[in-house]
Amino acid sequence: MEDSYKHKGMRRSLVRVLKEKGITNQQVLDAIGKIPRHYFFDNALVGHAYQDKAFPIGEGQTISQPYTVAFQSEKLEVQPGDKVLEVGTGSGYQASVLMEMGAEVHTIEYNKNLYERTRKFLPKMGYSPKFYFGDGSQGLPKQAPFDKIIVTAGAPSVPTALINQLKIDGILIIPVGDSQKQKMLRIIKKEDKKIKKETFDYFSFVPLLGEQGWKN
Ligand code: SAM
């Protein structure tokens, strides 16, 4: 598959759509303008890659909607060199956006097949985050603390393990709610026992499974 002028044009249109929806962070817009999202799709769905929609990636999971990726990335306020934990590797698209923003990305996936697939695929795209297989609802204690943590699956509540694994002034962005829709929360760790919590709009994610997620 190639990255043609047509694809580049569709990416520019997608970036315009994201700006119209309120995304202003230039690093986020540049990353989405650069990464060939169609490479993350199965052949049958490739024509839909530049719509602002989530799509199936197999194993009952999805590649998140570009607006959702952009929104979470913007609220994470990624600085070059930030050590970022992503819970829910999925297709690897979100991880590549974070890497384009200059983050050192650690990404964990609970589904073995997706973990194997993305671990092989993403380096071929030029992105080599650190990949982990396991239950990210408990974070990644051996690699903690993190500057930023992004959860890309819907949680029933905020896992305390994730707050514990943030540095002071670190940011956690996580959708929390029921199985249909979740409110996006941003938690900034001010001191060891003090956090600032902000609430944004509703989104719709596949469930965060595991010890501090939904029980499967
Ligand atoms: N960030 C992904 C992307 O860019 O394609 C989209 C992620 S998809 C919406 C959510 C992912 O979270 C799924 O791949 C799912 O298997 C994974 N997941 C669910 N519970 C998890 C857990 N406890 N730990 C790690 N990954 C989990």
Coordinates of N, CA and C in Angstrom, one line a residue, residues 109-193:
E109 N -1.0 -3.7 26.4 CA -2.2 -4.3 25.8 C -2.5 -5.6 26.5
Y110 N -3.9 -5.8 26.7 CA -4.4 -7.0 27.4 C -4.7 -8.1 26.5
N111 N -4.9 -7.8 25.2 CA -5.3 -8.9 24.3 C -4.0 -9.4 23.6
K112 N -3.7 -10.7 23.8 CA -2.5 -11.2 23.3 C -2.3 -11.1 21.8
N113 N -3.4 -11.4 21.0 CA -3.2 -11.3 19.6 C -2.9 -9.9 19.1
L114 N -3.6 -8.9 19.7 CA -3.4 -7.5 19.3 C -2.0 -7.1 19.7
Y115 N -1.6 -7.5 20.9 CA -0.2 -7.2 21.4 C 0.8 -7.7 20.4
E116 N 0.7 -9.0 20.0 CA 1.6 -9.6 19.1 C 1.6 -8.9 17.7
R117 N 0.4 -8.6 17.2 CA 0.2 -8.0 15.9 C 0.9 -6.6 15.9
T118 N 0.5 -5.8 16.8 CA 1.0 -4.4 16.8 C 2.5 -4.3 17.1
R119 N 3.0 -5.2 18.0 CA 4.4 -5.2 18.3 C 5.2 -5.5 17.0
K120 N 4.7 -6.3 16.1 CA 5.4 -6.5 14.9 C 5.2 -5.4 13.8
F121 N 3.9 -4.9 13.8 CA 3.6 -3.9 12.7 C 4.2 -2.5 12.9
L122 N 4.1 -2.0 14.2 CA 4.4 -0.6 14.4 C 5.8 -0.2 14.1
P123 N 6.8 -1.0 14.5 CA 8.2 -0.7 14.1 C 8.4 -0.5 12.6
K124 N 7.6 -1.3 11.8 CA 7.7 -1.2 10.3 C 7.3 0.2 9.9
M125 N 6.4 0.9 10.7 CA 6.0 2.2 10.4 C 7.0 3.3 10.9
G126 N 8.0 2.8 11.5 CA 9.0 3.7 12.1 C 8.8 4.1 13.5
Y127 N 7.8 3.4 14.2 CA 7.5 3.8 15.6 C 7.8 2.6 16.5
S128 N 8.8 2.7 17.4 CA 9.1 1.6 18.3 C 9.0 2.0 19.8
P129 N 7.7 2.1 20.2 CA 7.6 2.3 21.7 C 8.0 1.0 22.4
K130 N 8.0 1.1 23.8 CA 8.2 -0.2 24.5 C 6.8 -0.8 24.7
F131 N 6.8 -2.1 24.2 CA 5.5 -2.8 24.2 C 5.4 -3.8 25.4
Y132 N 4.3 -3.9 26.1 CA 4.1 -4.8 27.2 C 2.7 -5.5 27.0
F133 N 2.7 -6.8 27.4 CA 1.5 -7.5 27.4 C 1.0 -7.7 28.8
G134 N -0.2 -7.3 29.1 CA -0.7 -7.5 30.5 C -1.9 -6.6 30.8
D135 N -2.2 -6.6 32.1 CA -3.3 -5.8 32.6 C -2.9 -4.4 33.0
G136 N -3.1 -3.4 32.1 CA -2.7 -2.0 32.3 C -3.6 -1.3 33.3
S137 N -4.7 -1.9 33.7 CA -5.5 -1.2 34.8 C -4.7 -1.1 36.1
Q138 N -3.7 -1.9 36.2 CA -2.8 -1.9 37.3 C -1.5 -1.1 37.0
G139 N -1.5 -0.4 35.9 CA -0.3 0.4 35.5 C 0.8 -0.5 35.1
L140 N 2.0 0.0 35.3 CA 3.2 -0.7 34.9 C 4.3 -0.3 36.0
P141 N 4.1 -1.0 37.2 CA 4.8 -0.5 38.4 C 6.3 -0.5 38.2
K142 N 6.8 -1.5 37.4 CA 8.3 -1.5 37.3 C 8.9 -0.4 36.5
Q143 N 8.1 0.3 35.7 CA 8.5 1.4 34.8 C 8.1 2.7 35.5
A144 N 7.3 2.7 36.5 CA 6.8 4.0 37.1 C 8.0 4.7 37.8
P145 N 7.9 6.0 38.0 CA 6.7 6.9 37.7 C 6.7 7.5 36.3
F146 N 5.5 7.9 35.9 CA 5.3 8.5 34.6 C 5.0 9.9 34.6
D147 N 5.4 10.7 33.6 CA 5.0 12.1 33.5 C 3.5 12.2 33.1
K148 N 3.1 11.2 32.3 CA 1.7 11.3 31.8 C 1.2 9.8 31.6
I149 N -0.1 9.6 31.9 CA -0.7 8.3 31.6 C -2.0 8.5 30.8
I150 N -2.2 7.8 29.7 CA -3.4 7.9 28.9 C -4.1 6.5 28.9
V151 N -5.3 6.5 29.2 CA -6.1 5.2 29.2 C -7.0 5.3 28.0
T152 N -7.0 4.3 27.0 CA -7.8 4.4 25.8 C -8.9 3.3 25.8
A153 N -9.3 3.0 27.0 CA -10.5 2.1 27.1 C -11.3 2.7 28.3
G154 N -12.6 2.4 28.3 CA -13.5 3.0 29.3 C -13.5 2.3 30.6
A155 N -13.2 3.0 31.7 CA -13.0 2.4 33.0 C -14.3 2.6 33.9
P156 N -14.6 1.7 34.8 CA -15.7 1.9 35.7 C -15.4 3.0 36.8
S157 N -14.1 3.1 37.1 CA -13.7 4.2 38.1 C -12.2 4.4 37.8
V158 N -11.6 5.4 38.5 CA -10.2 5.7 38.3 C -9.4 4.7 39.1
P159 N -8.5 3.9 38.4 CA -7.7 3.0 39.1 C -6.7 3.7 40.0
T160 N -6.6 3.5 41.3 CA -5.7 4.2 42.2 C -4.3 3.9 41.8
A161 N -4.0 2.7 41.2 CA -2.7 2.3 40.8 C -2.1 3.3 39.8
L162 N -3.0 3.8 39.0 CA -2.5 4.8 37.9 C -2.1 6.1 38.6
I163 N -2.9 6.6 39.5 CA -2.6 7.8 40.2 C -1.2 7.7 41.0
N164 N -1.1 6.5 41.6 CA 0.1 6.2 42.4 C 1.4 6.2 41.5
Q165 N 1.2 5.9 40.2 CA 2.3 5.8 39.3 C 2.6 7.0 38.5
L166 N 1.9 8.1 38.9 CA 2.2 9.4 38.3 C 3.3 10.2 39.1
K167 N 4.1 11.0 38.4 CA 5.0 11.9 39.1 C 4.2 13.1 39.6
I168 N 4.7 13.8 40.5 CA 4.1 15.1 41.0 C 4.0 16.0 39.8
D169 N 2.8 16.6 39.6 CA 2.5 17.4 38.4 C 2.2 16.6 37.2
G170 N 2.2 15.3 37.3 CA 1.9 14.4 36.2 C 0.4 14.4 35.9
I171 N 0.0 14.0 34.7 CA -1.4 14.1 34.2 C -1.8 12.7 33.8
L172 N -3.1 12.4 34.3 CA -3.7 11.1 33.8 C -5.0 11.5 33.1
I173 N -5.2 11.0 31.8 CA -6.4 11.2 31.1 C -7.1 9.9 30.9
I174 N -8.4 9.8 31.3 CA -9.1 8.5 31.4 C -10.6 8.7 31.2
P175 N -11.2 7.9 30.3 CA -12.7 7.9 30.3 C -13.3 7.0 31.3
V176 N -14.2 7.6 32.1 CA -14.8 6.8 33.2 C -16.4 6.9 33.1
G177 N -17.0 5.7 33.1 CA -18.5 5.6 33.1 C -19.0 4.2 33.0
D178 N -20.1 4.0 32.2 CA -20.7 2.7 32.1 C -20.2 2.1 30.8
S179 N -20.9 1.0 30.4 CA -20.4 0.3 29.1 C -20.8 1.1 27.9
Q180 N -21.8 2.0 28.0 CA -22.2 2.8 26.8 C -21.4 4.1 26.6
K181 N -21.3 4.9 27.6 CA -20.6 6.1 27.4 C -19.8 6.5 28.7
Q182 N -18.8 7.3 28.5 CA -17.9 7.6 29.6 C -17.5 9.1 29.6
K183 N -17.4 9.7 30.7 CA -16.9 11.1 30.8 C -15.4 11.1 30.8
M184 N -14.8 12.0 30.0 CA -13.4 12.1 30.0 C -12.9 12.9 31.2
L185 N -12.1 12.2 32.0 CA -11.5 12.9 33.2 C -10.0 13.2 33.0
R186 N -9.6 14.3 33.5 CA -8.2 14.6 33.6 C -7.8 14.9 35.0
I187 N -6.8 14.1 35.5 CA -6.4 14.2 36.9 C -5.0 14.6 36.9
I188 N -4.7 15.7 37.6 CA -3.4 16.2 37.8 C -2.9 16.0 39.2
K189 N -1.8 15.3 39.4 CA -1.4 14.9 40.7 C -0.6 16.1 41.3
K190 N -1.1 16.7 42.3 CA -0.5 17.9 42.9 C 0.5 17.6 43.9
E191 N 0.2 16.7 44.8 CA 1.1 16.2 45.9 C 0.7 14.7 46.0
D192 N 1.4 14.0 46.9 CA 1.2 12.6 47.0 C -0.3 12.3 47.3
K193 N -1.0 13.0 48.1 CA -2.4 12.7 48.4 C -3.3 13.8 47.9

